[in-house]
Each structure stands twice: as structure tokens, then as C-alpha cells.
Tab-separated table of C-alpha atoms and ligand atoms in Angstrom:
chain	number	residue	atom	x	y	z
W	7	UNK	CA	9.506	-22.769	-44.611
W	8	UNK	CA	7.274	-25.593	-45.186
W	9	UNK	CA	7.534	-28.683	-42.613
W	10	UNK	CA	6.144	-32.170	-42.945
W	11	UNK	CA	6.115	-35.345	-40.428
W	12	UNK	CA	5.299	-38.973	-42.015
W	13	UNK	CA	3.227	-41.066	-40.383
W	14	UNK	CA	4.469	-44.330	-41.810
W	15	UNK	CA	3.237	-48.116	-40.814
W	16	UNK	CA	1.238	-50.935	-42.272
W	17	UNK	CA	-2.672	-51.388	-43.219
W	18	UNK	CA	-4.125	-51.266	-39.454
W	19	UNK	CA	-1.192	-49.698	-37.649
W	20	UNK	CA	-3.714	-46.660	-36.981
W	21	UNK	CA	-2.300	-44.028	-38.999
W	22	UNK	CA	-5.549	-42.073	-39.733
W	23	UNK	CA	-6.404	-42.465	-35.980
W	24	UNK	CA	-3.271	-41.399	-34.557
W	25	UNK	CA	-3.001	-38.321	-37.049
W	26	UNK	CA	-6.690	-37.068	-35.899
W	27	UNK	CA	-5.462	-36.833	-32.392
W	28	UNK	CA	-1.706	-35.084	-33.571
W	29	UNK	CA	-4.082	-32.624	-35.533
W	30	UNK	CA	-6.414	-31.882	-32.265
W	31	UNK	CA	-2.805	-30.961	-30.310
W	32	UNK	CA	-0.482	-29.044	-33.515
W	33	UNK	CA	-0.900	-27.229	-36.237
W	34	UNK	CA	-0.091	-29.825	-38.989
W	35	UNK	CA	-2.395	-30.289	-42.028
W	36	UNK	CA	-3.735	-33.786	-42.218
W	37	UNK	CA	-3.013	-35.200	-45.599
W	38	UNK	CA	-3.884	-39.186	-46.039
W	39	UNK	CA	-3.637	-40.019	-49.982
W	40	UNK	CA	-5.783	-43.103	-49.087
W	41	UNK	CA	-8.544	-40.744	-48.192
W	42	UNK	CA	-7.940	-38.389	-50.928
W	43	UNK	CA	-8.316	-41.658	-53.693
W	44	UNK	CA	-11.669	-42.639	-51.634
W	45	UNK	CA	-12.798	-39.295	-52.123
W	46	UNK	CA	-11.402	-39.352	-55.999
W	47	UNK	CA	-13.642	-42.537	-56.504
W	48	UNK	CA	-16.847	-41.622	-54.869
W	49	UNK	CA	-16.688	-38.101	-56.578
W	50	UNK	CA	-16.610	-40.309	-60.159
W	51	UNK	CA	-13.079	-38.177	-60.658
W	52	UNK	CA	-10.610	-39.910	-63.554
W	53	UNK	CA	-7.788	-40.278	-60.740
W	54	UNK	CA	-10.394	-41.628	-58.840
W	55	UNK	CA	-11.330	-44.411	-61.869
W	56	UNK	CA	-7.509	-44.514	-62.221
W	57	UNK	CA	-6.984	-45.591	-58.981
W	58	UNK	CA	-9.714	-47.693	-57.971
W	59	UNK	CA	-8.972	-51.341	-58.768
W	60	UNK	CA	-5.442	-51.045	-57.296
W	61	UNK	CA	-7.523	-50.150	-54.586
W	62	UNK	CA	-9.507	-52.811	-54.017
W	63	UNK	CA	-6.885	-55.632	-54.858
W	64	UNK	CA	-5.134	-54.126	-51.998
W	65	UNK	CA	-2.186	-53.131	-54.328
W	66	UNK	CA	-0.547	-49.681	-54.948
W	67	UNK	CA	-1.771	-47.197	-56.887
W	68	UNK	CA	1.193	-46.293	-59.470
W	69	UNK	CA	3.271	-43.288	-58.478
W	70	UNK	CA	1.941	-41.099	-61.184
W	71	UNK	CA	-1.468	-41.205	-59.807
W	72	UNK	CA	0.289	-40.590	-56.626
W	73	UNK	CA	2.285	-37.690	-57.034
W	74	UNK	CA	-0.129	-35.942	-59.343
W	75	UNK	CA	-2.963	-35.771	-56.430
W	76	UNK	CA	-0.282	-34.715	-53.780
W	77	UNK	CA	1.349	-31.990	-55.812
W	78	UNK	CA	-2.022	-30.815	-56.877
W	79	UNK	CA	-3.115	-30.894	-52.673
W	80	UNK	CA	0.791	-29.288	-51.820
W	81	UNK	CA	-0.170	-26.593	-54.766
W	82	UNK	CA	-3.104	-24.866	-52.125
W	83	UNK	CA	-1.152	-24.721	-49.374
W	84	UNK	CA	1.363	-21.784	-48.756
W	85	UNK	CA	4.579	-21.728	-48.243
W	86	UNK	CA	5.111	-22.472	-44.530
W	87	UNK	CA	2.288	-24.965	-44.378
W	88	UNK	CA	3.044	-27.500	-41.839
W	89	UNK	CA	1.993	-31.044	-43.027
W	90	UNK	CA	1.228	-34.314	-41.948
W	91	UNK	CA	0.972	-37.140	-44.447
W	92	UNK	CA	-0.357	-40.251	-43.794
W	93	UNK	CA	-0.027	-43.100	-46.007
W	94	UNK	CA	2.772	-41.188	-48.036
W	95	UNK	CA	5.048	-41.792	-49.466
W	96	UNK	CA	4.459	-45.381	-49.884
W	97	UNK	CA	7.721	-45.962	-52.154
W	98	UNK	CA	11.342	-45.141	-52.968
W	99	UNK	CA	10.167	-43.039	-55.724
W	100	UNK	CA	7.409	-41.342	-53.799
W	101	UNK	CA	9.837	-40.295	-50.807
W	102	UNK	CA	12.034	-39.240	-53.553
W	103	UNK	CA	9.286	-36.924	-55.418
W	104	UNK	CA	8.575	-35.537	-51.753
W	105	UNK	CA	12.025	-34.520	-50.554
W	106	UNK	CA	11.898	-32.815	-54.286
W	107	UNK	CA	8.838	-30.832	-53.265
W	108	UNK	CA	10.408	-29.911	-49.682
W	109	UNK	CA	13.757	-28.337	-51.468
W	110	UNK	CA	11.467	-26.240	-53.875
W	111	UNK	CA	9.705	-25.277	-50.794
W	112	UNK	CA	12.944	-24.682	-48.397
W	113	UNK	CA	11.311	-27.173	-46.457
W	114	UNK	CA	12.370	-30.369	-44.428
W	115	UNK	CA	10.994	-33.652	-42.847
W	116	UNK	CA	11.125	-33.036	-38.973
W	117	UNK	CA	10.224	-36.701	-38.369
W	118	UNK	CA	9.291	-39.887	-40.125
W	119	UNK	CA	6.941	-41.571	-36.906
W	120	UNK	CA	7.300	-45.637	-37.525
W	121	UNK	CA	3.773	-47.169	-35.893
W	122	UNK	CA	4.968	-50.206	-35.091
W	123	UNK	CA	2.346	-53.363	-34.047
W	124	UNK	CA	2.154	-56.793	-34.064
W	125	UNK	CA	0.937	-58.784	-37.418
W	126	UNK	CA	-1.606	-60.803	-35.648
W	127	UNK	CA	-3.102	-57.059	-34.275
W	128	UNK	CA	-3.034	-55.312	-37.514
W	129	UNK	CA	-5.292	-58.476	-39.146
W	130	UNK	CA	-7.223	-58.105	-36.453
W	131	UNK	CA	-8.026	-54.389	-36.445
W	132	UNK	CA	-8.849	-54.322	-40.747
W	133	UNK	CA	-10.648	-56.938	-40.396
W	134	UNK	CA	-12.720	-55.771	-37.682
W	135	UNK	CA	-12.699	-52.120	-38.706
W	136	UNK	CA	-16.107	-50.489	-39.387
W	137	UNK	CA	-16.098	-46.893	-41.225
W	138	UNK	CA	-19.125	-44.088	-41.704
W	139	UNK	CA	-20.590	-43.565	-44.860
W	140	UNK	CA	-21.522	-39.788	-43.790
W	141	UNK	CA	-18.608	-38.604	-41.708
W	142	UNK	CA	-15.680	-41.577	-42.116
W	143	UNK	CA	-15.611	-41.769	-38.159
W	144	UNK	CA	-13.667	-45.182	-37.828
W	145	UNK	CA	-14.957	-48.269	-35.294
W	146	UNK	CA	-14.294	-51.745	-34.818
W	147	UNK	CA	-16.832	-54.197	-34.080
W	148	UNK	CA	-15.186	-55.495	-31.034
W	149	UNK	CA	-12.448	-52.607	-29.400
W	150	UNK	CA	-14.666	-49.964	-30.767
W	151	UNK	CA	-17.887	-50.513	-30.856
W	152	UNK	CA	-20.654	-48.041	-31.969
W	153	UNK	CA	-23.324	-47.568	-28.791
W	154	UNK	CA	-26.296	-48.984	-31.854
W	155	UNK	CA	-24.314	-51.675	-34.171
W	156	UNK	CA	-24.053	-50.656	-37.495
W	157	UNK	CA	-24.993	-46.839	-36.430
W	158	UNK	CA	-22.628	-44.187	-36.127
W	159	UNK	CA	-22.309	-42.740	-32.510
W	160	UNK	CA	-21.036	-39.000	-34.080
W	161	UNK	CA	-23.844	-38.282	-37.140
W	162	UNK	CA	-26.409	-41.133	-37.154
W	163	UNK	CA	-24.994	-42.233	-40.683
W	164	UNK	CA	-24.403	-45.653	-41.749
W	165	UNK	CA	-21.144	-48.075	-40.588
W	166	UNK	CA	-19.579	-49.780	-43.483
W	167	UNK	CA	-16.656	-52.216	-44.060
W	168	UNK	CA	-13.966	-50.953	-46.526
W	169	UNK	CA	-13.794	-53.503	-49.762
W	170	UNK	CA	-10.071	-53.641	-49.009
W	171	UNK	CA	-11.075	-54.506	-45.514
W	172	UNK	CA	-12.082	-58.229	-46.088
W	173	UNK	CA	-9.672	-60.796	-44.657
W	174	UNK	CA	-8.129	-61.687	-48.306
W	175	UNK	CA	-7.511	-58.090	-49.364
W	176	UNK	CA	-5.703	-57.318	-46.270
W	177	UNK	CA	-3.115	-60.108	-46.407
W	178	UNK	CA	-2.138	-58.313	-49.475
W	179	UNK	CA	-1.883	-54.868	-48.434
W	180	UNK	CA	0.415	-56.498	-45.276
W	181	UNK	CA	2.361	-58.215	-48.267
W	182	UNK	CA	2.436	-55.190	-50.557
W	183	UNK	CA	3.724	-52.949	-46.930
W	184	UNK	CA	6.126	-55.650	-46.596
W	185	UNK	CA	7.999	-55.532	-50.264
W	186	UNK	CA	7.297	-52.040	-50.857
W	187	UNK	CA	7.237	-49.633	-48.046
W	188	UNK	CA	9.988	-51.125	-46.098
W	189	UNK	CA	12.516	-49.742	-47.866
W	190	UNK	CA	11.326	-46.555	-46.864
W	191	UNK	CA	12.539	-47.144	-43.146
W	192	UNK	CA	15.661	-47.664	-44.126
W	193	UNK	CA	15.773	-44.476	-46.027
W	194	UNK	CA	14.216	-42.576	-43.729
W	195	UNK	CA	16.757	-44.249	-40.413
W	196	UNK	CA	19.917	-43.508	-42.435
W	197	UNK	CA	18.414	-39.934	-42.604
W	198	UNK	CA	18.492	-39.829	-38.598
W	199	UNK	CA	14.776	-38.679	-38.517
W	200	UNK	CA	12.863	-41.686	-38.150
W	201	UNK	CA	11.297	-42.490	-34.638
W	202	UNK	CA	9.897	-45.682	-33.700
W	203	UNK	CA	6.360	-45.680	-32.008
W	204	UNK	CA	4.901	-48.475	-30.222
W	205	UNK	CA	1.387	-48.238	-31.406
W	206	UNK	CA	0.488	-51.154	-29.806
W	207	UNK	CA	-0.456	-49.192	-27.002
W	208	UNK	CA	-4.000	-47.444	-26.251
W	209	UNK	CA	-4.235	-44.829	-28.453
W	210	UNK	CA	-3.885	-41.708	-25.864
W	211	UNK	CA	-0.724	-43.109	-25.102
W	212	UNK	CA	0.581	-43.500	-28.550
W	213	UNK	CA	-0.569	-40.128	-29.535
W	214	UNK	CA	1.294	-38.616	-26.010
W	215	UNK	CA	4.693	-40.492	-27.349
W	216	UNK	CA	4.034	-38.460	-30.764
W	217	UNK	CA	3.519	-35.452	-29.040
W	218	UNK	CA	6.691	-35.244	-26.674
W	219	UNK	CA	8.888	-35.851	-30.059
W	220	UNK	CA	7.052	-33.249	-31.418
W	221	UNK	CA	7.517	-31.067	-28.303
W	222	UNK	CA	3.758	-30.696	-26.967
W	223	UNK	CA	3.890	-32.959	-24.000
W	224	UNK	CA	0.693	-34.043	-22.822
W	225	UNK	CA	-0.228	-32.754	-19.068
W	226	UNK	CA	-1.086	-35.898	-16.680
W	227	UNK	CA	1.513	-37.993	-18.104
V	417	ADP	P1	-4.027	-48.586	-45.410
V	417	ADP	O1	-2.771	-47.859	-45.041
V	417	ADP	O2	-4.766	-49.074	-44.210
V	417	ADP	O3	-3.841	-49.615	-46.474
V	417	ADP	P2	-5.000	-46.258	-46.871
V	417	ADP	O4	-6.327	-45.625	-46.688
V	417	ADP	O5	-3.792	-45.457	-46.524
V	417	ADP	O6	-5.083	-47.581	-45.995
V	417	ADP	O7	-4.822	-46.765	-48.362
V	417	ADP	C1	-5.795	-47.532	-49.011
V	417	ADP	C2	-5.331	-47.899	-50.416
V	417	ADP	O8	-5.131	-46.701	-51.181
V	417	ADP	C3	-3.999	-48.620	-50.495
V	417	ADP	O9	-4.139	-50.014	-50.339
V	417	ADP	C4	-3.525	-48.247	-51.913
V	417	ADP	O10	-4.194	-48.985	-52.896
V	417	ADP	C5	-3.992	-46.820	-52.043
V	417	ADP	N1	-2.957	-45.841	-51.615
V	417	ADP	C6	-3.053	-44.955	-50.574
V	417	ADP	N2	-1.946	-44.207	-50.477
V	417	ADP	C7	-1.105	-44.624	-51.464
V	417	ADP	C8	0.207	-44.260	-51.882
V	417	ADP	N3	0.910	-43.281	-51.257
V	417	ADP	N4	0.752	-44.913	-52.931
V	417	ADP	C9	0.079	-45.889	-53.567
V	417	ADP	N5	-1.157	-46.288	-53.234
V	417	ADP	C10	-1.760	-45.668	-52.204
V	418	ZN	ZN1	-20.740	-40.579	-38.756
């Protein structure tokens, strides 16, 4: 039987970050569509064209685009694959197209995690948020810094700010969250399996609160 969890929150809520420390702990499958596109558009791939100025306006990619790289991702994995998505669905239609994919499957959402932060922290984390060229290990210039600035402390590569990173670009993506994603709380509340997360918090602690929904308690806490 395959089983999924949703990470769902807006641009800066820490999604990706939170997800690499629920992947350390379980056995879910990390699947982030924004890193799939990125990967789309550096490898030159036509979804990757496709999706690319939507990208950098801040604004959704349509749902085709959408569904045809996560159907194509959920097509490798086997039947009882235990998944993770992260920045999915994004829409009505998307959540739709998913619970689809889960009945085919005999499959079910466990949980739909909300990260919930404050706007001011969320501006405050894009805008400050530093990425590697070579292994995508994230920083930010000010809570995370790398030990060299500008040098990643993991490979040596180069830090980089996301084009959908600069101040304009993520006013948007909080706008575009705003109209389009929040309908998905609702769907997924009146469904009885969405959990609210402060992710406020330091990150060990939002990642424990994760965990002791998803039954792995952290020791020490
Ligand atoms: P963030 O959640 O911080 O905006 P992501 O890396 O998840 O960052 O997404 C970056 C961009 O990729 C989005 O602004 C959007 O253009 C596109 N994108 C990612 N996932 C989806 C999705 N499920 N539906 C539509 N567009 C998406
Ligand atoms: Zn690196």
C-alpha cells in the first residue's frame, strides 16, 4: 500500500529543510516538485523550458506540467513506496490528481503537516536564503551562515541566491500561497488529517513535533 505525508506551507516556511531531517529519521521518499522543475531547467529538459518563467515570476507552474513530472516520478516507485512531497500539491486540482493516484495505488494520505510561521519571518528567510550550486545545501546569510561567505561548508561549491529569491519575487509567491494553496487546508482539515506545525521554532524542534505525529519520537525530548 503506498503512503504519502504533505508537507504543505508558504515560500520560506522550511519545507525542504524540515523534509531532509523527516528523511534522516523514516523511510519516506523525498519528493519536492520545486526541485524536480530546477533540475528540469538546468538539464535544458522541455518541462524544464515549460516551466521556467512561471518560475521566476514567482507564479505557478500550470497543473499539466505538474502532474505530468509527478506521475512520471510516482511511475518508478513500487507499490508500497512511502512518500513525502513537498511543495505538492499546490492546488485544488493537484490534491485532486493525487488522491486519484493514491486510490489506483490502494494508498492514503497519513498526514497533511501545515508549517505554520509568521509573514514578516518567511520574507525574511527567502530573502536571506543562500543555496549551493554543487550540492543545493541551503544557508542564510544571517541565521545560517556558511563558516567562508559565499562558500559552501559541505562540498566547497559556490552559494547562490535563487532568482525567485529577490525581495519582489517573493511577495508574489506569498501572494500566489495566499489565493491558491489555501484552499488546500481547508480540504485537507475537513479530511481530519491535517496537523498544524509551529515551524517557527528551531528546526530540531519542529522536526521532533513531525516525528511524534509520525510515531518516531525523538530521545532527549
Ligand atoms: P517555495 O515553496 O519556496 O516557493 P519551491 O522550490 O517549492 O519553493 O517552488 C519554486 C517554484 O516552483 C514555485 O514558485 C512554482 O513556480 C514552482 N512550483 C513548485 N512546485 C509547484 C507545484 N506543485 N505547482 C505549481 N508550481 C510549482
Ligand atoms: Zn555544497
Amino acid at each position: 500500500m503506498m503512503q504519502a505525508i504533505v508537507l504543505l506551507g508558504a515560500p520560506g516556511a522550511g519545507k525542504g529543510t524540515i523534509a531532509e531531517g523527516i528523511k534522516a529519521a523514516t523511510a519516506f521518499v523525498h519528493v519536492s516538485t520545486g526541485d524536480m522543475l530546477r533540475a528540469a531547467v538546468k538539464a535544458g529538459r522541455p518541462v524544464g523550458l515549460e516551466a521556467k518563467s512561471y518560475m521566476e515570476k514567482g507564479e505557478l507552474v500550470p497543473d499539466a506540467v505538474i502532474v505530468k513530472i509527478v506521475t512520471e516520478r510516482l511511475d518508478q516507485g513500487g507499490p508500497d513506496a512511502q512518500y513525502m512531497f513537498d511543495g505538492f500539491p499546490r492546488t485544488l486540482e493537484q490534491a485532486r490528481m493525487l488522491d486519484e493516484v493514491l486510490v489506483e495505488h490502494r494508498g492514503r494520505i497519513e498526514h497533511v503537516f501545515l508549517l505554520d510561521v509568521a509573514r514578516d519571518v518567511l520574507v525574511d528567510r527567502l530573502a536571506g536564503r543562500r543555496v549551493c550550486r554543487s550540492c543545493g545545501a541551503v544557508y542564510h546569510v544571517r541565521n545560517i551562515p556558511p563558516k567562508k561567505a559565499g562558500v559552501c561548508d559541505a562540498c566547497g561549491g559556490a552559494l547562490y541566491q535563487r532568482p525567485d529569491d529577490t525581495e519582489e519575487t517573493v511577495l508574489n509567491r506569498l501572494e500566489v500561497f495566499k489565493r491558491q494553496t489555501q484552499s488546500l487546508i481547508e480540504y485537507y482539515e475537513r479530511r481530519g488529517v491535517l496537523a498544524r506545525i509551529n515551524a517557527g521554532q528551531k528546526r530540531e524542534v519542529t522536526q521532533a513535533d513531525i516525528l511524534a505525529i509520525l510515531g518516531k519520537p525523538t530521545v532527549g525530548r
